[in-house]
Coordinates of N, CA, C and O in Angstrom, one line a residue:
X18 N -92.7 119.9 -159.0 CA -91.4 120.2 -159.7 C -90.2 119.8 -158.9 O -89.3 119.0 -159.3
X19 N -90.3 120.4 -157.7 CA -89.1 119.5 -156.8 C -88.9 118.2 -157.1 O -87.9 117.7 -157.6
X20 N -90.0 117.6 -156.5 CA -89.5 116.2 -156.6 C -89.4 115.4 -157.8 O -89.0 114.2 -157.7
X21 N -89.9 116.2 -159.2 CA -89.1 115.9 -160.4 C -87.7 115.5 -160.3 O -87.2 114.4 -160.6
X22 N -86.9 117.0 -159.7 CA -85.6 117.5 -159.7 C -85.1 116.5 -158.9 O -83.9 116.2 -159.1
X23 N -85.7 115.8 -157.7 CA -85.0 115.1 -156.8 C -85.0 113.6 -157.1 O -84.3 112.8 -156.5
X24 N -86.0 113.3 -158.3 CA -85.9 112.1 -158.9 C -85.1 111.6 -159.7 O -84.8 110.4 -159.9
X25 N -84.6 113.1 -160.3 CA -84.1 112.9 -161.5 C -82.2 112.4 -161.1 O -81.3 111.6 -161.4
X26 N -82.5 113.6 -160.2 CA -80.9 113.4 -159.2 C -80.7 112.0 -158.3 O -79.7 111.8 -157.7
X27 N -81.4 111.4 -158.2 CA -81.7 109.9 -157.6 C -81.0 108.5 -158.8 O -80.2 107.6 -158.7
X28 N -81.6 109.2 -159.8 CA -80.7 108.4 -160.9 C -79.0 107.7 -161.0 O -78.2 108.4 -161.8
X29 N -78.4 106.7 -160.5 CA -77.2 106.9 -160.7 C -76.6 107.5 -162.1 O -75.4 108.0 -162.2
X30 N -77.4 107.4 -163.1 CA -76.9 107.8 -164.5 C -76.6 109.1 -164.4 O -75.9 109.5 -165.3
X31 N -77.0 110.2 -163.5 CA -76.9 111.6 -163.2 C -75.9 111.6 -162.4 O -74.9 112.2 -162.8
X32 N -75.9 111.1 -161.0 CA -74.7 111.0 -160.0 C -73.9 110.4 -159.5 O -74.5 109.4 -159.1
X33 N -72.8 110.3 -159.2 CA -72.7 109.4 -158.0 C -72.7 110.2 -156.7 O -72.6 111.4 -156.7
X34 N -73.0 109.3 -155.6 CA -73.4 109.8 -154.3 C -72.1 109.4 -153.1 O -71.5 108.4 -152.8
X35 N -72.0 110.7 -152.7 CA -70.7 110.4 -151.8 C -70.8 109.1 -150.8 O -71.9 108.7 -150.6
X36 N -70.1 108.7 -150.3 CA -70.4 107.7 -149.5 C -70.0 108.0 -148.2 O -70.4 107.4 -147.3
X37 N -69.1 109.1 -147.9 CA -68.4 109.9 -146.6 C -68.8 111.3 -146.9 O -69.7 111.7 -146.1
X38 N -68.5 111.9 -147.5 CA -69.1 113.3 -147.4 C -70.3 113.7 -147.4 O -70.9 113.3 -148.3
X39 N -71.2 114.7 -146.3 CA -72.1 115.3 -146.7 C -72.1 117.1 -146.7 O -71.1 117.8 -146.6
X40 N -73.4 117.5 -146.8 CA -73.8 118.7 -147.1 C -73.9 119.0 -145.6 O -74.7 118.5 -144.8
X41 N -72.6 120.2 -145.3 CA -72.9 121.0 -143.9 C -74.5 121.5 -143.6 O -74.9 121.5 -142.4
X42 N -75.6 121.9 -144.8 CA -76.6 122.6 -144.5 C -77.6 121.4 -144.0 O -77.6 121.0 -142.9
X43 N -78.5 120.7 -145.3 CA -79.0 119.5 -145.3 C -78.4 118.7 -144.1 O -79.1 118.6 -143.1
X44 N -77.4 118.1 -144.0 CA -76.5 116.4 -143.9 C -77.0 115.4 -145.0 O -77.5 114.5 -144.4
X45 N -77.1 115.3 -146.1 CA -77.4 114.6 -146.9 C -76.4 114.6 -147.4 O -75.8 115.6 -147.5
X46 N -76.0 113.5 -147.9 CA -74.5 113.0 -149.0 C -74.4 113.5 -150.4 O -75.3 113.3 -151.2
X47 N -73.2 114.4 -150.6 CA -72.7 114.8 -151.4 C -73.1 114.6 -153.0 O -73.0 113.3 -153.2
X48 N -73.3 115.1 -153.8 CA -73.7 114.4 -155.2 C -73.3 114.8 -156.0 O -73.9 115.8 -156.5
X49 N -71.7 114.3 -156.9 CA -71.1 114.4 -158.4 C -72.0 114.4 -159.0 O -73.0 113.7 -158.9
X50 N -71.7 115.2 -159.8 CA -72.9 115.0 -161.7 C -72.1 114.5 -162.1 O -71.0 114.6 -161.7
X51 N -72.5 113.6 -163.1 CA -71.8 112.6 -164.0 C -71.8 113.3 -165.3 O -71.6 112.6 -166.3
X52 N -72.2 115.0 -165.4 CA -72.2 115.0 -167.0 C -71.8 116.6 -166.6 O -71.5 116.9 -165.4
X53 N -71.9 117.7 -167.6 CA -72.1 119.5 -167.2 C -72.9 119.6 -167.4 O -73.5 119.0 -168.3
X54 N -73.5 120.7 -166.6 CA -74.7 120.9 -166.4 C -75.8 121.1 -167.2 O -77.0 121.0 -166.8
X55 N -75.3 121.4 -168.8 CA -75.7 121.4 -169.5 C -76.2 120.9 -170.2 O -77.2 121.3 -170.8
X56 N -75.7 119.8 -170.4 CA -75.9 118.0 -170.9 C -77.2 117.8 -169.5 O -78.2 117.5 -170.1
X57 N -77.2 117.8 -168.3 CA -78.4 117.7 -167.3 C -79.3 118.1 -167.4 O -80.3 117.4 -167.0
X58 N -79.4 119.4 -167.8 CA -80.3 120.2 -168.1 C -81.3 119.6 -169.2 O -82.5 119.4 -169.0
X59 N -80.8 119.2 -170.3 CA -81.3 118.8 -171.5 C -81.5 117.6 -171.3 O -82.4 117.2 -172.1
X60 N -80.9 116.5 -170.4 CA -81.7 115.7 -169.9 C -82.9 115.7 -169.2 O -83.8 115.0 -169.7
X61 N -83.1 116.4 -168.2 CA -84.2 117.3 -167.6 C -85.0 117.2 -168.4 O -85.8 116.2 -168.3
X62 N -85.1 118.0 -169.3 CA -86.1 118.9 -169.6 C -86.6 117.8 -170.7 O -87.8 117.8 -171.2
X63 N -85.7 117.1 -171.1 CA -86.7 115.8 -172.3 C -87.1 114.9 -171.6 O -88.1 114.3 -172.1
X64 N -86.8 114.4 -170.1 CA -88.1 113.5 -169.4 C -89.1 114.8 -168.9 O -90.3 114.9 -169.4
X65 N -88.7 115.7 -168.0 CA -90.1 116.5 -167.7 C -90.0 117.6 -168.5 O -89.1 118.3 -168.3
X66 N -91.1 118.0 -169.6 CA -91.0 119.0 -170.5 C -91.3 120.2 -169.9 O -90.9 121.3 -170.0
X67 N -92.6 119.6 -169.0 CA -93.0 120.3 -168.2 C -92.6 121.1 -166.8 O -93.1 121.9 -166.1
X68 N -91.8 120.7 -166.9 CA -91.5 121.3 -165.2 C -90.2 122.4 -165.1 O -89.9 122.9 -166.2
X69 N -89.6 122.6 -164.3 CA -89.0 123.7 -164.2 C -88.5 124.3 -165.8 O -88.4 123.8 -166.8
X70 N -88.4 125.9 -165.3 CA -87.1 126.3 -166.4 C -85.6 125.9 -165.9 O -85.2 125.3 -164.8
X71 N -84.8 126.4 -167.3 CA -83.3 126.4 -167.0 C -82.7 126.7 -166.0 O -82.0 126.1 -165.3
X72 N -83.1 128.5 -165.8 CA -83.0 129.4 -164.3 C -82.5 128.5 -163.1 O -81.5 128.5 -162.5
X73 N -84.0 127.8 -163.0 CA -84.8 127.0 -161.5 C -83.6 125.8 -161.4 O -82.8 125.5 -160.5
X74 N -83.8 125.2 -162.6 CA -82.8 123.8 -162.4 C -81.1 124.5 -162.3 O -80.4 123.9 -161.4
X75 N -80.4 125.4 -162.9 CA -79.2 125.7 -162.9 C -79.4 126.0 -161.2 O -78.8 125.2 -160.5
X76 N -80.0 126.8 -160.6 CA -79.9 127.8 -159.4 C -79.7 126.6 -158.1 O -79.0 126.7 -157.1
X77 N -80.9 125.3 -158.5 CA -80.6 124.4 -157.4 C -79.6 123.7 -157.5 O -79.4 122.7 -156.7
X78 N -78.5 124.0 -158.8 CA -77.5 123.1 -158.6 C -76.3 123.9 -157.9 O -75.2 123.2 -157.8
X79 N -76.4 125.3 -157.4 CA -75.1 126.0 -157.0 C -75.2 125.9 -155.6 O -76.0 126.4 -154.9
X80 N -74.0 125.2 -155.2 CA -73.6 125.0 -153.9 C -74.4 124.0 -153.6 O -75.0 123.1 -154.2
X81 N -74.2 124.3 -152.1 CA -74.9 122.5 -151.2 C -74.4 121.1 -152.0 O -73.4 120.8 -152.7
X82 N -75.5 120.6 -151.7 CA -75.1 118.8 -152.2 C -74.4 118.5 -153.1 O -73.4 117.8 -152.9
X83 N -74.9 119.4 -154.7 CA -74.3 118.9 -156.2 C -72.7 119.8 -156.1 O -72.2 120.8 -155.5
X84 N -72.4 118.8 -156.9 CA -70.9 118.9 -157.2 C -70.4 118.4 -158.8 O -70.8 117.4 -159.4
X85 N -69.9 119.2 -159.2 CA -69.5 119.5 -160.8 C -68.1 119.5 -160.2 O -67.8 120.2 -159.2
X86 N -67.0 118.6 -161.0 CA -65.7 118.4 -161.3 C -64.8 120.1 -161.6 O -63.7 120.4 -161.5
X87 N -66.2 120.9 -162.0 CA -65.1 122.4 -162.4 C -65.2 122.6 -160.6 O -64.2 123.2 -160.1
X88 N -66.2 122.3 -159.9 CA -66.1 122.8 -158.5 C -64.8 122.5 -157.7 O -64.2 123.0 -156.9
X89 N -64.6 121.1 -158.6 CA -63.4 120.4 -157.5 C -62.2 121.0 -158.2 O -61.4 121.0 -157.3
X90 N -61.6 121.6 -159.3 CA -60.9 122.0 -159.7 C -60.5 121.4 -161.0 O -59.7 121.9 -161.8
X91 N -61.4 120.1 -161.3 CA -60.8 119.2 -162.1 C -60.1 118.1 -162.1 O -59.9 117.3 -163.0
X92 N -59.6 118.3 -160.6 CA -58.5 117.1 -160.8 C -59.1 116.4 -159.2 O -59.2 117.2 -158.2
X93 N -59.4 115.2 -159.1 CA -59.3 114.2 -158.0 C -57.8 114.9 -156.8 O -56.8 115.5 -157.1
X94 N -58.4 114.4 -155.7 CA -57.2 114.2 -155.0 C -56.0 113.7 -155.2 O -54.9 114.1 -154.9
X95 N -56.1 112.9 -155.7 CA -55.2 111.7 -155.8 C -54.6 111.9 -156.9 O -53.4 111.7 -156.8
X96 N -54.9 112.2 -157.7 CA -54.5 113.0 -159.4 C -53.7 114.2 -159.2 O -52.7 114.3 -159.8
X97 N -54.2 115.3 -158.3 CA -53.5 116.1 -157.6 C -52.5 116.2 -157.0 O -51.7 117.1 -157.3
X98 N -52.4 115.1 -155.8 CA -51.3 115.2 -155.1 C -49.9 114.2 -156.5 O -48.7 114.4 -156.4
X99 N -50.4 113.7 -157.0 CA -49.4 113.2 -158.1 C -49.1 113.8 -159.4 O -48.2 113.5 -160.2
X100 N -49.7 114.5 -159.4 CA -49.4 115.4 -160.5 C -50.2 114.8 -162.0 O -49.8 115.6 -162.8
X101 N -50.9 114.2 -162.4 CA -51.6 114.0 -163.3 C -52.5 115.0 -163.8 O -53.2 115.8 -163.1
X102 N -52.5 114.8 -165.2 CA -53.2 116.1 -166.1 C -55.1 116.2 -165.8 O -55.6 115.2 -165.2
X103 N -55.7 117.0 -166.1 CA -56.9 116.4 -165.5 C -57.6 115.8 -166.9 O -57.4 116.2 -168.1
X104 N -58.6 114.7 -166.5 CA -58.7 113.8 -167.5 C -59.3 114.5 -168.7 O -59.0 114.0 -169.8
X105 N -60.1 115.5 -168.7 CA -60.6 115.8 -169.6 C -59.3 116.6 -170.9 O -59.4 116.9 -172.1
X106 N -58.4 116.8 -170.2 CA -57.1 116.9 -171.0 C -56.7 115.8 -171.8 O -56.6 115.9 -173.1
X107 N -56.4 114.3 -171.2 CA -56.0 113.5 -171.4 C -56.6 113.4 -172.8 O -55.9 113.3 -173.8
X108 N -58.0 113.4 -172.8 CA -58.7 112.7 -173.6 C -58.8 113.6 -175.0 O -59.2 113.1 -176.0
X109 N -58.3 115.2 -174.8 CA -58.3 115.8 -175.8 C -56.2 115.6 -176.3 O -55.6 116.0 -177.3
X110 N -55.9 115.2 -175.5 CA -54.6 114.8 -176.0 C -54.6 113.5 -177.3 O -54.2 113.6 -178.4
X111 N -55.3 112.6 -176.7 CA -55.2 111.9 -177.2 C -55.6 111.7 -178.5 O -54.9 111.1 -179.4
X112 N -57.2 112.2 -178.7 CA -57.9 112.9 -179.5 C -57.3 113.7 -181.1 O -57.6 113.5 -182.3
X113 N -56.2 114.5 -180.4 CA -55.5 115.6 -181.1 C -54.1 114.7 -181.6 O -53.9 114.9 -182.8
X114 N -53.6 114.2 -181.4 CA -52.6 113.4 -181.6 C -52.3 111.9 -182.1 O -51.3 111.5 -182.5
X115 N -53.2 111.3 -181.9 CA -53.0 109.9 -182.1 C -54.5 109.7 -183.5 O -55.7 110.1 -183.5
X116 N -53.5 109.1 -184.4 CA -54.5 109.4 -185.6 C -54.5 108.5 -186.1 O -55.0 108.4 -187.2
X117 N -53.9 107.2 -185.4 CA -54.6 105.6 -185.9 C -56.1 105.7 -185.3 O -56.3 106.0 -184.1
X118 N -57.0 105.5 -186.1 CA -58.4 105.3 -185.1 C -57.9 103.8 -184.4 O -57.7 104.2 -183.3
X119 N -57.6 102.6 -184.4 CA -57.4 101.6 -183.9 C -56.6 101.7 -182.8 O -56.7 100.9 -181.9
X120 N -55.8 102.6 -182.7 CA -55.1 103.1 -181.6 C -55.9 103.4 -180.9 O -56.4 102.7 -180.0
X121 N -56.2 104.8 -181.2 CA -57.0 105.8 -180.5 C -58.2 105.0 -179.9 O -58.7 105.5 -178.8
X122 N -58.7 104.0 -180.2 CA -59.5 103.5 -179.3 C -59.4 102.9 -178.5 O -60.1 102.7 -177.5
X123 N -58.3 102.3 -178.9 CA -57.7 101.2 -177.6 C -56.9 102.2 -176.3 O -56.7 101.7 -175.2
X124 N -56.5 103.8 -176.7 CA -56.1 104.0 -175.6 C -57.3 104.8 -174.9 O -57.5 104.7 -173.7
X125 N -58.0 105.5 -175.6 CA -59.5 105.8 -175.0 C -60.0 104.8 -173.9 O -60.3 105.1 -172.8
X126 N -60.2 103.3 -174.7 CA -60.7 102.5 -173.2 C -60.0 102.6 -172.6 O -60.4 103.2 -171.6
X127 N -58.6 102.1 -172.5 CA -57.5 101.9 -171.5 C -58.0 103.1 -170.3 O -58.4 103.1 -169.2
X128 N -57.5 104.1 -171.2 CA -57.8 105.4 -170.2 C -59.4 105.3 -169.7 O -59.3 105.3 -168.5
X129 N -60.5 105.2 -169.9 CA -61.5 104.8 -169.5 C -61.9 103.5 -168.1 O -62.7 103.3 -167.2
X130 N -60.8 102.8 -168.6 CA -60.9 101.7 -167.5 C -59.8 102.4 -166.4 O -60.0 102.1 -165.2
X131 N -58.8 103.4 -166.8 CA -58.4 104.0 -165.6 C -59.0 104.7 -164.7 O -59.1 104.4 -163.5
X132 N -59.6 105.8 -165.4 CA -60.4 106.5 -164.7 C -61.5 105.9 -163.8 O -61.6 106.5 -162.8
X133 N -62.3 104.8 -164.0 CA -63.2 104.2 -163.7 C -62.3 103.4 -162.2 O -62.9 103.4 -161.1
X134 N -61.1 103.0 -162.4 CA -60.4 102.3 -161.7 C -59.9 103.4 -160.5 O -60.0 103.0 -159.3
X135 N -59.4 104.6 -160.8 CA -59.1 105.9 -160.1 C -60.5 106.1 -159.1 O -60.5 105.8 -157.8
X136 N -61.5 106.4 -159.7 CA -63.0 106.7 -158.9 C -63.4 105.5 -157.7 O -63.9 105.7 -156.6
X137 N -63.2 104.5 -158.3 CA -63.8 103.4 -157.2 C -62.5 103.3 -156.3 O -62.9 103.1 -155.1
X138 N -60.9 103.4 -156.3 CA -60.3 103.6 -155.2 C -60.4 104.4 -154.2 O -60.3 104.3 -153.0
X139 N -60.9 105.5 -155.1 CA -60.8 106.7 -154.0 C -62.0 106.3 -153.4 O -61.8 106.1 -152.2
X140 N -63.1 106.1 -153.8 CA -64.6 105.4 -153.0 C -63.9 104.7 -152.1 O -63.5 105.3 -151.1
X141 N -63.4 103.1 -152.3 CA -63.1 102.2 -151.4 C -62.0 103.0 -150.5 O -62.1 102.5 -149.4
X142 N -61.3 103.7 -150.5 CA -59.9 104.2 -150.2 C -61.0 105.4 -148.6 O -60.2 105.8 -147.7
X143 N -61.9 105.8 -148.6 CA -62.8 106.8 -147.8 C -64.1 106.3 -147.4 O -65.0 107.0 -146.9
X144 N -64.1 105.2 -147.4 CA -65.4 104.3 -146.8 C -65.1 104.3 -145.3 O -65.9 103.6 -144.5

């Protein structure tokens, strides 16, 4: 079952993996989920049906290595020290207000290629 769990987390489509930070306990590098936990979970459990419960997989995600965006507060450093909204606002902003769909999609990517563009600075920017 572990090393289900450790396969699964091997995936880039699950994480990205810090490239400077590690885990005080382990020393193994830090690991963002790329989704909530819940969306993981249900990933999980439709490749191995078999293997852990919910419990088992939620419990090894608290603390140490994995890192969930509600951990960080939401907002990037960099987002932080500038004051920007945290993205998952943005995206319900935009959502809620912009009622061209032709719009709304074009600023969806936009903001998408930001964010994407935001994440790999901060990578290159702590290498």
């Amino acid at each position: 079952m572990l090393s289900q769990f450790e396969s699964f987390f091997a995936n880039k489509s699950n994480v990205n993996m810090s490239s400077y930070k590690t885990d005080n306990e382990s020393g193994l590098p830090v690991l963002y989920l790329q989704d909530c936990k819940q969306s993981l979970w249900k990933k999980f459990h439709e490749q191995y049906p078999d293997s852990m419960k919910c419990t088992s997989f939620m419990t090894r995600l608290e603390g140490g290595r994995y890192q969930y965006k509600e951990d960080l507060g939401g907002l990037c450093m960099t987002c932080n020290e500038c004051g920007y909204l945290v993205f998952d606002e943005i995206e319900k902003i935009i959502e809620m207000h912009v009622t061209d769909p032709g719009v709304r999609v074009s600023l969806l990517f936009i903001f998408l290629l930001y964010k994407e563009l935001i994440q790999n600075l901060l990578i290159y920017n702590n290498k």
